[in-house]
Short mmCIF file of C-alpha atoms in Angstrom, two decimals:
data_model
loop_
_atom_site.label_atom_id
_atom_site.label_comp_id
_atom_site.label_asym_id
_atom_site.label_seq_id
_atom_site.Cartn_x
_atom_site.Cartn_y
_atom_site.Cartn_z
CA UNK A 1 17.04 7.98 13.07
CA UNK A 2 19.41 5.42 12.21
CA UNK A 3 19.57 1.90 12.16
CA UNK A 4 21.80 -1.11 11.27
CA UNK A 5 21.03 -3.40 8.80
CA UNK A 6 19.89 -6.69 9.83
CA UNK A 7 21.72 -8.42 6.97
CA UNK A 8 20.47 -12.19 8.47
CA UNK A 9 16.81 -11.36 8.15
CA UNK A 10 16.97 -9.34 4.71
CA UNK A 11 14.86 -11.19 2.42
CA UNK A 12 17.32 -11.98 -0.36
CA UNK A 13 15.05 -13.60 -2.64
CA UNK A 14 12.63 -10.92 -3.08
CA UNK A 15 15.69 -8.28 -3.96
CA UNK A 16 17.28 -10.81 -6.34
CA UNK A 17 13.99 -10.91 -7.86
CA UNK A 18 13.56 -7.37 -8.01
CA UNK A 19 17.41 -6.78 -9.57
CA UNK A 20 16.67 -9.55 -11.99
CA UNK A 21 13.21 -7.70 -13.35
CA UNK A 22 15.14 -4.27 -13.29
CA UNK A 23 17.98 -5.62 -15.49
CA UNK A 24 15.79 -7.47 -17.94
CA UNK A 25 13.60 -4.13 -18.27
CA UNK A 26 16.76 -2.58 -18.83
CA UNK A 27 17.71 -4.61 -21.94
CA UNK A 28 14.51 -4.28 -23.29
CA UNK A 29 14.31 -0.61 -23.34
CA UNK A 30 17.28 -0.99 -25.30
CA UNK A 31 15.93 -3.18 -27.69
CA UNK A 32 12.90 -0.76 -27.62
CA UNK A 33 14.77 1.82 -29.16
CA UNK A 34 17.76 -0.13 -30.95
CA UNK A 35 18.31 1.06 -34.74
CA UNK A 36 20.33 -1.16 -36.14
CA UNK A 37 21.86 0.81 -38.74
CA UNK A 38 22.86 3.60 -36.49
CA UNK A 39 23.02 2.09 -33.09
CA UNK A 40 24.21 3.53 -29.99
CA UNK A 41 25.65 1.56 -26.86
CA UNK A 42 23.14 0.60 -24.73
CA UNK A 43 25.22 2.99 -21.62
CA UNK A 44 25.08 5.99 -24.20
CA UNK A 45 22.83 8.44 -22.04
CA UNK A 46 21.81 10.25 -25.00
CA UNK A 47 18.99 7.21 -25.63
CA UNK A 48 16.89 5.88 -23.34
CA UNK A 49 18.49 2.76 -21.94
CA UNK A 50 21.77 4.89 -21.19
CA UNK A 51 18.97 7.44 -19.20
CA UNK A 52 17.27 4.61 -17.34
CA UNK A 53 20.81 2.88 -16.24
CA UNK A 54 21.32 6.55 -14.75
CA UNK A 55 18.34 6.29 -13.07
CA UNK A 56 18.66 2.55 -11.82
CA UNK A 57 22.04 3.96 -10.21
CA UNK A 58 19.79 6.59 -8.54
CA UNK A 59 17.39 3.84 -7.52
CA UNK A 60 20.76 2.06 -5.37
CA UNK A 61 20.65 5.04 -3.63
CA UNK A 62 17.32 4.73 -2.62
CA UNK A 63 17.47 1.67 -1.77
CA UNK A 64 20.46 2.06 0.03
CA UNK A 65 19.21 5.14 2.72
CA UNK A 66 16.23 3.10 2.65
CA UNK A 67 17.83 0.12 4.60
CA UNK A 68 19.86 1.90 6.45
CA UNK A 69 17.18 3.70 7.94
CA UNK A 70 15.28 3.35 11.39
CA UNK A 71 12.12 1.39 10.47
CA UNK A 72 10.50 3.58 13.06
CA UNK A 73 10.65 6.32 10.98
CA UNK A 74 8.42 5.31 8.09
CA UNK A 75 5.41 4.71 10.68
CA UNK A 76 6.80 8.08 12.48
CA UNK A 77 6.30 10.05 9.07
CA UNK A 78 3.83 8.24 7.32
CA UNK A 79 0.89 11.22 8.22
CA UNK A 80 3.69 13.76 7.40
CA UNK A 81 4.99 11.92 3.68
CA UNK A 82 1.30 11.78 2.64
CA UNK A 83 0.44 15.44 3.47
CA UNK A 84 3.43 16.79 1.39
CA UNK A 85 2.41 14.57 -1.77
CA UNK A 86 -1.39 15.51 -1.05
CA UNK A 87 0.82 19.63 -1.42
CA UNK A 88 2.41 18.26 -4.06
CA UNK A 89 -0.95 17.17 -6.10
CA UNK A 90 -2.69 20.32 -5.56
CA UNK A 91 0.53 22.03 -6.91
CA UNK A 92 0.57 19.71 -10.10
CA UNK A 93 -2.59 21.29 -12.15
CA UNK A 94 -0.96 24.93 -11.69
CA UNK A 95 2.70 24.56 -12.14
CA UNK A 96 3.38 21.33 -13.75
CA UNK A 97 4.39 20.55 -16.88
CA UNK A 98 1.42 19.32 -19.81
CA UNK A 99 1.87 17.03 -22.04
CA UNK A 100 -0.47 15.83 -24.47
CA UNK A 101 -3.26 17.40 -22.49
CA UNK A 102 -2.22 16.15 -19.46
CA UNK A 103 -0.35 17.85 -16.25
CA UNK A 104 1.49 14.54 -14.59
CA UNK A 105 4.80 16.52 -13.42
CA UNK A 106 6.28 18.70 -11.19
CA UNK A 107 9.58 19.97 -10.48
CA UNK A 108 12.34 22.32 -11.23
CA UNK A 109 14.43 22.71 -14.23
CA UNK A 110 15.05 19.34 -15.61
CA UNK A 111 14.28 18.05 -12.50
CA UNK A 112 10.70 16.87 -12.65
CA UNK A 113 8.57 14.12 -10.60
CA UNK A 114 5.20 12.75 -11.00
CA UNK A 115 3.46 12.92 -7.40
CA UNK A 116 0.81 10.79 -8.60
CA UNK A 117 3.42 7.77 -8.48
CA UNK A 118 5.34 8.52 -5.45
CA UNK A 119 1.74 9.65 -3.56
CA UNK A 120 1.05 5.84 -3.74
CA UNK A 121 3.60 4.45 -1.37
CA UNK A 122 2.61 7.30 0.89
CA UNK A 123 -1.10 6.83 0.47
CA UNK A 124 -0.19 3.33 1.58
CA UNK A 125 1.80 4.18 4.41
CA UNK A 126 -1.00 6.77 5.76
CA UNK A 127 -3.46 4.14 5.42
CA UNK A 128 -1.14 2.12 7.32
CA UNK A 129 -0.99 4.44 10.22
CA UNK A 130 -4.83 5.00 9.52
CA UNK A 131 -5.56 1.52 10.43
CA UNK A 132 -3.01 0.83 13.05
CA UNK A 133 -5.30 0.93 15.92
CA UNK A 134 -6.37 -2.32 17.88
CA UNK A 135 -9.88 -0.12 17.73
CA UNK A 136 -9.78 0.30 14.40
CA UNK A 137 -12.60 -1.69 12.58
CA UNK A 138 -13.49 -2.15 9.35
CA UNK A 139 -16.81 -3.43 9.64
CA UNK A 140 -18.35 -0.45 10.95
CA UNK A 141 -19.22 3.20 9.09
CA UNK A 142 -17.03 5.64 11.01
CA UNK A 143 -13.90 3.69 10.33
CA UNK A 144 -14.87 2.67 6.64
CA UNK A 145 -15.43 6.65 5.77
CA UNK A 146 -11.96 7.46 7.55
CA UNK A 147 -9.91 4.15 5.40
CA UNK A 148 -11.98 5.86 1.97
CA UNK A 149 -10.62 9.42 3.15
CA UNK A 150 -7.48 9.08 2.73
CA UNK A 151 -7.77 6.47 -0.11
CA UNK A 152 -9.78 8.82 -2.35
CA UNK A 153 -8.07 12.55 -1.38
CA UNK A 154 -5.26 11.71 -3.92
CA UNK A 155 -7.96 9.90 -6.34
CA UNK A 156 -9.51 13.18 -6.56
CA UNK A 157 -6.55 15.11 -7.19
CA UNK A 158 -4.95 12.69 -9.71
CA UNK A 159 -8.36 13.10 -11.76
CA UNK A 160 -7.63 16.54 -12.04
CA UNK A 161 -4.76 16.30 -13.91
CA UNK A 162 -6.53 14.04 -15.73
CA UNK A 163 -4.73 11.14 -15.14
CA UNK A 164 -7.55 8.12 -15.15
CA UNK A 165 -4.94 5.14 -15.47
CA UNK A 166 -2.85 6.13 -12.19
CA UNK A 167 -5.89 7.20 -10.38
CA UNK A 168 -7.30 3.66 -11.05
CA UNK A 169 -4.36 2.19 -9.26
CA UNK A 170 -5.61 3.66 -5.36
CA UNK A 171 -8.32 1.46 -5.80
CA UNK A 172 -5.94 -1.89 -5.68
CA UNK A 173 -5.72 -1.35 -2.34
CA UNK A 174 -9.33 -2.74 -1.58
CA UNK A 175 -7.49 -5.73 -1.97
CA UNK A 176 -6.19 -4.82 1.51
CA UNK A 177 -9.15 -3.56 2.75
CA UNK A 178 -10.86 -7.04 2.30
CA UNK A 179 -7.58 -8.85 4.36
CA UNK A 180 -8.34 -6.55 7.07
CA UNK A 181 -11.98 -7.07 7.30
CA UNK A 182 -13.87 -4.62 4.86
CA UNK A 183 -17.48 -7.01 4.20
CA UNK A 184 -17.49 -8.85 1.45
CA UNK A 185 -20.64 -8.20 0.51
CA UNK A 186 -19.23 -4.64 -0.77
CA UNK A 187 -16.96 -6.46 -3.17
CA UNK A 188 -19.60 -8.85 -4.46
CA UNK A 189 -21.59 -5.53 -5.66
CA UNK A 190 -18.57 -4.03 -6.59
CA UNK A 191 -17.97 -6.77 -9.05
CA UNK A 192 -21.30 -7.13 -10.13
CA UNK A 193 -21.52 -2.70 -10.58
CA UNK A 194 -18.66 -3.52 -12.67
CA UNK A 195 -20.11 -6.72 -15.06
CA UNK A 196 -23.16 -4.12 -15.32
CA UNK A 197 -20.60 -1.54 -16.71
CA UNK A 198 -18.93 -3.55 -19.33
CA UNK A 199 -22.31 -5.20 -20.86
CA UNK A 200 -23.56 -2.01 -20.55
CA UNK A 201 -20.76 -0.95 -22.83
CA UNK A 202 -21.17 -3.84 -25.32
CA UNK A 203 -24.37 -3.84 -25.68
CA UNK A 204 -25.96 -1.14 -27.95
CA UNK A 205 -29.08 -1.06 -26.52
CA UNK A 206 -28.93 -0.67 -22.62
CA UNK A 207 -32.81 -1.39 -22.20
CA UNK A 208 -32.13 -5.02 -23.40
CA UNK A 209 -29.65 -5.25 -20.68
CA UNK A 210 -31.54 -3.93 -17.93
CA UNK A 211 -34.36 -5.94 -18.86
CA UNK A 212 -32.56 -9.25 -18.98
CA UNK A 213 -30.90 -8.69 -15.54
CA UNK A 214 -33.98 -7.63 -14.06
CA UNK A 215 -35.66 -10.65 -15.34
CA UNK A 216 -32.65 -12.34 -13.52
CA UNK A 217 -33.46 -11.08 -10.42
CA UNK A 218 -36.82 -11.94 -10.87
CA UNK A 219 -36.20 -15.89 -11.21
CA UNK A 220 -34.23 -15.19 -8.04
CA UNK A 221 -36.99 -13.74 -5.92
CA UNK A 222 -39.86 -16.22 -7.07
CA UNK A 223 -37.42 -19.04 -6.23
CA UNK A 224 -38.57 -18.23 -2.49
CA UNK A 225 -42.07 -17.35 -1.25
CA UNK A 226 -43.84 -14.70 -3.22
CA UNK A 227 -44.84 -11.98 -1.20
CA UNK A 228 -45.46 -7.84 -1.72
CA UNK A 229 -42.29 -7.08 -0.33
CA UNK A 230 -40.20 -9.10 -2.70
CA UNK A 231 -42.09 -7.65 -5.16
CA UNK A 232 -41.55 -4.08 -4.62
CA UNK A 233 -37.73 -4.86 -3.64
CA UNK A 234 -37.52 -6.83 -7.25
CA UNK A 235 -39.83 -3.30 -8.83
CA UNK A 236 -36.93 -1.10 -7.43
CA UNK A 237 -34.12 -2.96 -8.51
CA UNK A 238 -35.20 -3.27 -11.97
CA UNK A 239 -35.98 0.63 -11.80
CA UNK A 240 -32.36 0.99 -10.58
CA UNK A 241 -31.21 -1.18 -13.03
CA UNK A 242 -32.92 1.00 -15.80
CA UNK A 243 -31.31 4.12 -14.42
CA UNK A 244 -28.03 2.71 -13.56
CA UNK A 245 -27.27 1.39 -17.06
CA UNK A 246 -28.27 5.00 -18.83
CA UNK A 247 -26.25 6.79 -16.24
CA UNK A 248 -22.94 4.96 -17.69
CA UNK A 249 -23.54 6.36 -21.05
CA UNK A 250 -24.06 9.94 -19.89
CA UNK A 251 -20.53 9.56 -17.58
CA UNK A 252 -18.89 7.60 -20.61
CA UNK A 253 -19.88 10.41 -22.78
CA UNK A 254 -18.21 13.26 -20.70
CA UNK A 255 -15.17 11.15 -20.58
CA UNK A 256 -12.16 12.90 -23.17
CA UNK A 257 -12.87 11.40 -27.07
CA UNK A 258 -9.63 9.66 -26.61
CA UNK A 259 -10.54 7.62 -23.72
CA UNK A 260 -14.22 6.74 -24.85
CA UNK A 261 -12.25 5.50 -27.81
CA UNK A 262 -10.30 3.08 -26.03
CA UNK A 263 -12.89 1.74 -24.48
CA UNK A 264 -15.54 0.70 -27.33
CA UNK A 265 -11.72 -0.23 -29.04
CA UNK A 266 -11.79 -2.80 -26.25
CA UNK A 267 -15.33 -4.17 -26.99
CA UNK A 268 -14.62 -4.05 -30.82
CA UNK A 269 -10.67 -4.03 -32.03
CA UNK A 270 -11.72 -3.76 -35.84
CA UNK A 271 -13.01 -0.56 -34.99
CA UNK A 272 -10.54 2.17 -36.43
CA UNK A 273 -7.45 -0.04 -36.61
CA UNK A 274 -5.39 2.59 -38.22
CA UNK A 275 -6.63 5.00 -35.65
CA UNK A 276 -7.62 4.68 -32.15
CA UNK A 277 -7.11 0.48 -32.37
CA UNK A 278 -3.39 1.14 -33.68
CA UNK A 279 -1.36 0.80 -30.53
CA UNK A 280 -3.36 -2.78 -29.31
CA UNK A 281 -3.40 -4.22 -33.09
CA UNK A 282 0.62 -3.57 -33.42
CA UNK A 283 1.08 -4.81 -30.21
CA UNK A 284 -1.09 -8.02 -30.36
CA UNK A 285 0.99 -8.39 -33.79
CA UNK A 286 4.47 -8.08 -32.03
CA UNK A 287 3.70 -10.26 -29.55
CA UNK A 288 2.21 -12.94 -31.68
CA UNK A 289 4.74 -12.60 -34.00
CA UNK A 290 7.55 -13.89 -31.58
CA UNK A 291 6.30 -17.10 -31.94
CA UNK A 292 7.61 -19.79 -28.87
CA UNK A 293 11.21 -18.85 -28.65
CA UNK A 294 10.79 -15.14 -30.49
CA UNK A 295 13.64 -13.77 -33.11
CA UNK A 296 16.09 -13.11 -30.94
CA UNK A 297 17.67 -10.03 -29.39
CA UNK A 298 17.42 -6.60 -31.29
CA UNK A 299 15.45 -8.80 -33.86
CA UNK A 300 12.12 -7.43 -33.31
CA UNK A 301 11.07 -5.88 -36.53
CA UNK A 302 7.88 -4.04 -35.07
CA UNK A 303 10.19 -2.55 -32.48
CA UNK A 304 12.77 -1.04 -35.58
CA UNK A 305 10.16 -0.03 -37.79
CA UNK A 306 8.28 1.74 -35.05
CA UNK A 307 4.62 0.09 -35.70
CA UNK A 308 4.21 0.25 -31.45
CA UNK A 309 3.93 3.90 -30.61
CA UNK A 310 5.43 3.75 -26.22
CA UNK A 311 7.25 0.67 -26.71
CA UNK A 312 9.37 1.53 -23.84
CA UNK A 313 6.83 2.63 -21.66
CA UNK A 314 3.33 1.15 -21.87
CA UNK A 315 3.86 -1.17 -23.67
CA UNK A 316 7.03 -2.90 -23.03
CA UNK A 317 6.04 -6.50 -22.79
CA UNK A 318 5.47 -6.62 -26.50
CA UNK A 319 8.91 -6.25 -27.06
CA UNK A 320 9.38 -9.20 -24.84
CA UNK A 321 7.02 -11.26 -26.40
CA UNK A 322 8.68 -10.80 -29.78
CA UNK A 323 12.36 -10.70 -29.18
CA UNK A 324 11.92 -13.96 -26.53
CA UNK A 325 9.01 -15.05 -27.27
CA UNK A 326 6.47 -17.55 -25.40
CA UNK A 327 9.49 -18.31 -22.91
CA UNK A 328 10.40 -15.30 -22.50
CA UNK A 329 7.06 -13.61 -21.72
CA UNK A 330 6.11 -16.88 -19.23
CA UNK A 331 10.03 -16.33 -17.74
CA UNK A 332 9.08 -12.59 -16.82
CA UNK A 333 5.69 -13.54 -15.60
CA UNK A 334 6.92 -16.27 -13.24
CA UNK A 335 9.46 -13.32 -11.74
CA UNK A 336 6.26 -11.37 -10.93
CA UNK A 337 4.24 -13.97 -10.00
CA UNK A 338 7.27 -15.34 -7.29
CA UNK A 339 7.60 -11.68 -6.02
CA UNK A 340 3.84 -11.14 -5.30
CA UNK A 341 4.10 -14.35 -3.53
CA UNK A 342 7.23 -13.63 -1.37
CA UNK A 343 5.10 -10.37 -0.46
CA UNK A 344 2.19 -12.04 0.78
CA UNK A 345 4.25 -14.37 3.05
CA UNK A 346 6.22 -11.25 4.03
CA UNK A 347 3.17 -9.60 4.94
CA UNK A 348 1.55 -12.43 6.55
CA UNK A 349 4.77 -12.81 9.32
CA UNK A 350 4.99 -9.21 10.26
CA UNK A 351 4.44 -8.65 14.30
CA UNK A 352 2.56 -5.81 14.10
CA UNK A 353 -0.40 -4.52 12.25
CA UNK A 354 1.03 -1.10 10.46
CA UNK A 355 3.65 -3.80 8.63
CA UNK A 356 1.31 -6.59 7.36
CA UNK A 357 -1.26 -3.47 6.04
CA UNK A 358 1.20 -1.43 4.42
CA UNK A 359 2.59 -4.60 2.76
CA UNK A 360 -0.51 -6.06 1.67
CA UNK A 361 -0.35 -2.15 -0.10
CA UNK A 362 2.51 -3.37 -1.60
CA UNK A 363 1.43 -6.35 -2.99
CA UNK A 364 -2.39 -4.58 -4.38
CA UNK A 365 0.21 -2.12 -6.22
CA UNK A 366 2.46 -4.02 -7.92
CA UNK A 367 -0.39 -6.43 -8.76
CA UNK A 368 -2.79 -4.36 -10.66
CA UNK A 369 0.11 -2.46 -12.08
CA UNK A 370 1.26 -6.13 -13.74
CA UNK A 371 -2.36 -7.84 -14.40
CA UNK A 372 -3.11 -4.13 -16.41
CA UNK A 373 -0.07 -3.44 -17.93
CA UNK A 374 0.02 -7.21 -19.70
CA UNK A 375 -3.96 -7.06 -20.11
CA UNK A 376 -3.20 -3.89 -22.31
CA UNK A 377 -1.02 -4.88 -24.21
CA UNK A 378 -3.01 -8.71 -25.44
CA UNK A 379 -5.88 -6.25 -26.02
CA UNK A 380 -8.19 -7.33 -22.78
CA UNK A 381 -8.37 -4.26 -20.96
CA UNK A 382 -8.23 -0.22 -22.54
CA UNK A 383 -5.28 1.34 -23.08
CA UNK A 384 -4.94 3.76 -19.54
CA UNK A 385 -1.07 4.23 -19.23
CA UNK A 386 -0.05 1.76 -17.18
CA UNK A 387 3.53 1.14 -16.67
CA UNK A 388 4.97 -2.31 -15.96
CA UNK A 389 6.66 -2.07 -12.32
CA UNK A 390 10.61 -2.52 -12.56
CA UNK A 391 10.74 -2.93 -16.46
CA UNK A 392 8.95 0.40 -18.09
CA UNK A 393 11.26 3.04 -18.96
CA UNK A 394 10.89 6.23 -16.68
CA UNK A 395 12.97 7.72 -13.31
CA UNK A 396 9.58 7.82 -11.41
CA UNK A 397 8.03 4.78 -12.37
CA UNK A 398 11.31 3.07 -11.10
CA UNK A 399 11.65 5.28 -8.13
CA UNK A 400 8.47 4.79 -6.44
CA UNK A 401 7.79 1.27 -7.14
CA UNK A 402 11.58 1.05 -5.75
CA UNK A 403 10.96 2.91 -2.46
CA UNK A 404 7.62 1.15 -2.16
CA UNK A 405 8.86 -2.01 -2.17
CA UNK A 406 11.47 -1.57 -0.13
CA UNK A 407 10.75 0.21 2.43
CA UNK A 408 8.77 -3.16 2.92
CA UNK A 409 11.77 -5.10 2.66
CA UNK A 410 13.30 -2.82 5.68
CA UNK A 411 10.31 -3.27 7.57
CA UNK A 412 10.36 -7.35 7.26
CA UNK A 413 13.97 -7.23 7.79
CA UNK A 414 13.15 -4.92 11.19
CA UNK A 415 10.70 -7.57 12.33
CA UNK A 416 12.14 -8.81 14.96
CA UNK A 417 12.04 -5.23 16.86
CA UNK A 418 8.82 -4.29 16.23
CA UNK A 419 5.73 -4.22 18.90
CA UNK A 420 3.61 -6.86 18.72
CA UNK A 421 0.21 -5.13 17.98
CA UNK A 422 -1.08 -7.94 15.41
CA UNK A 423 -4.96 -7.88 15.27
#
């Protein structure tokens, strides 16, 4: 299928957004790997920045038979794209490549992808189709265990691998769930599963905290009238409570060393700051270090003296913060914060229903990906290999962020064709 480009109803903004976040990621990956006494151009494909312009050129492409597509095919293939990353994922743990303990990519030769990135646009565009239907309702069971279906297939898989950090990502897309009418009541215990978690984690004894928030709960039931059924309801939470709070030792305890180490590193960063607290301590330094305006361009002295081990990867934004500094780092985030913004208006004047989910996808995505990424790197979340969208050095990182967002873009720009089937 093949379509013309509505050039009047591209949205311009968003793509001069995206260009200007890919460029500036560009020049930092540069600056992520400059040596001044021996440095190479910045085009010289024998570093990294000279790679990743390579693979921005690759990413035109994409973005090119992206918009020249039929936006009809996207929805027409969505079921199909998803089943041959699902293939893909299975594949992985057998013939992929492992590096440091992990199997993340496929391919042949040289040639290698990780399905766990691209799977995301198509796990958004199958939930797309999923949820389609004027029928389709998210209030009730049947439809909730079909949306969680094909939301958690390629959670399972990714785990496999083990790849915690990208299989945490699927999960963003509750975000959507809740704009098309999941209960909020789930998300309220989600979030408070999830408080329980982290005291759980900071506190040393869990009996203290299971005590305390069952004594909680208790103020909350005698506020109303006493009666034996509040009573046993407020006996079975605390019991609960009890349980749930041990449980999250014995599953933090079969988690790999190095990821039970980056989370008590969150809780306490003095613990093993040559060690497992390394990569967070350098980076809080870097970034601190830059001051308001930063020490200019190829100035960053943790970045030449290598004290931030995946500088151009994880944890890119330190090299922000310390080249530009403050201004810099607020510049960048105002970028993000103006493209998740154009998404949700995007989303919110599509004309029919497989658009606005599959873009509120989109915006989930990118979101978590840039509230993690940033929260890694000031030391407020673990350390779980997060890259930041557009900016992190890597061909699939850039890819698949690229053909999710724009097959969006194509989509929004198709608008004005599409069925009206808005519910």
């Amino acid at each position: 299928m093949r379509q013309e480009v509505q050039i009047n109803r591209v949205d311009w903004v968003t793509i001069l957004i995206y260009f200007l976040l890919v460029i500036i990621g560009w020049f930092n990956i540069y600056a992520a790997v400059y040596d001044g006494q021996n440095a190479k151009s910045i085009f010289d494909i024998s570093i990294n920045s000279g790679i990743q312009l390579v693979w921005i050129g690759t990413a035109v492409v994409i973005i090119t038979l992206i918009m020249v597509a039929d936006h009809r095919l996207f929805e027409n293939l969505a079921i199909p794209i998803y089943l041959v990353f699902i293939v893909l994922l299975i594949l992985t743990p057998f013939f992929g490549k492992e590096v440091n303990g992990q199997v993340l990519s496929i391919g042949v030769g040289s040639f290698r992808i990780q399905a766990g990135e691209f799977a995301k646009f198509a796990t958004a565009l199958a939930l797309a189709k999923f949820m389609e239907r004027p029928t389709f309702d998210l209030t009730k069971l049947n439809y909730q265990l079909q949306a969680f279906g094909v939301l958690l297939l390629p959670v399972i898989l990714i785990l496999l691998q083990p790849d915690t950090g990208t299989a945490m990502v699927y999960f963003s897309m509750l975000i959507m769930f809740y704009r098309e009418g999941f209960p909020a009541k789930y998300y309220v215990l989600g979030l408070g599963m999830i408080a329980v978690v982290l005291l759980s984690l900071g506190i040393e004894n869990n009996l203290y905290l299971a005590g305390g928030i069952s004594l909680v709960c208790l103020f909350l039931i005698l506020l109303g009238k006493r009666t034996w059924k509040k009573t046993i309801v407020f006996s079975i939470i605390g019991l609960a409570l009890i349980a749930f709070t041990y449980s999250i030792d014995f599953v933090v305890g079969k988690l790999p060393p190095h990821q039970q180490n980056r989370i008590m590193v969150l809780f306490n960063p003095n613990l093993d700051p040559l060690g497992v607290g390394w990569n967070v301590t350098q980076s809080k330094i870097a970034i601190g270090s830059g001051g308001l305006l930063g020490k200019g361009y190829l100035q960053g002295t943790q970045t030449k003296f290598d004290f931030v081990p995946e500088q151009h990867t994880d944890f890119i934004f330190c090299t922000l913060g310390e080249e530009f500094g403050w201004v810099g780092s607020f510049v960048v985030i105002v970028l993000f914060m103006a493209l998740l913004i154009r998404i949700v208006m995007m989303a919110e004047r599509q004309k029919n229903r497989f658009s606005r989910i599959y873009g509120y996808c989109v915006l989930s995505i990118l979101m978590f990906h840039f509230m993690i990424n940033i929260a890694m790197t000031i030391g407020l979340f673990p350390v779980v290999g997060i890259p930041l969208p557009f900016f992190s050095y890597g061909g699939s990182s850039l890819w698949s962020f690229t053909t999710l967002l724009f097959i969006f873009i194509k989509m929004d720009a198709s608008r004005a064709s599409q069925l009206g089937r808005m519910n």
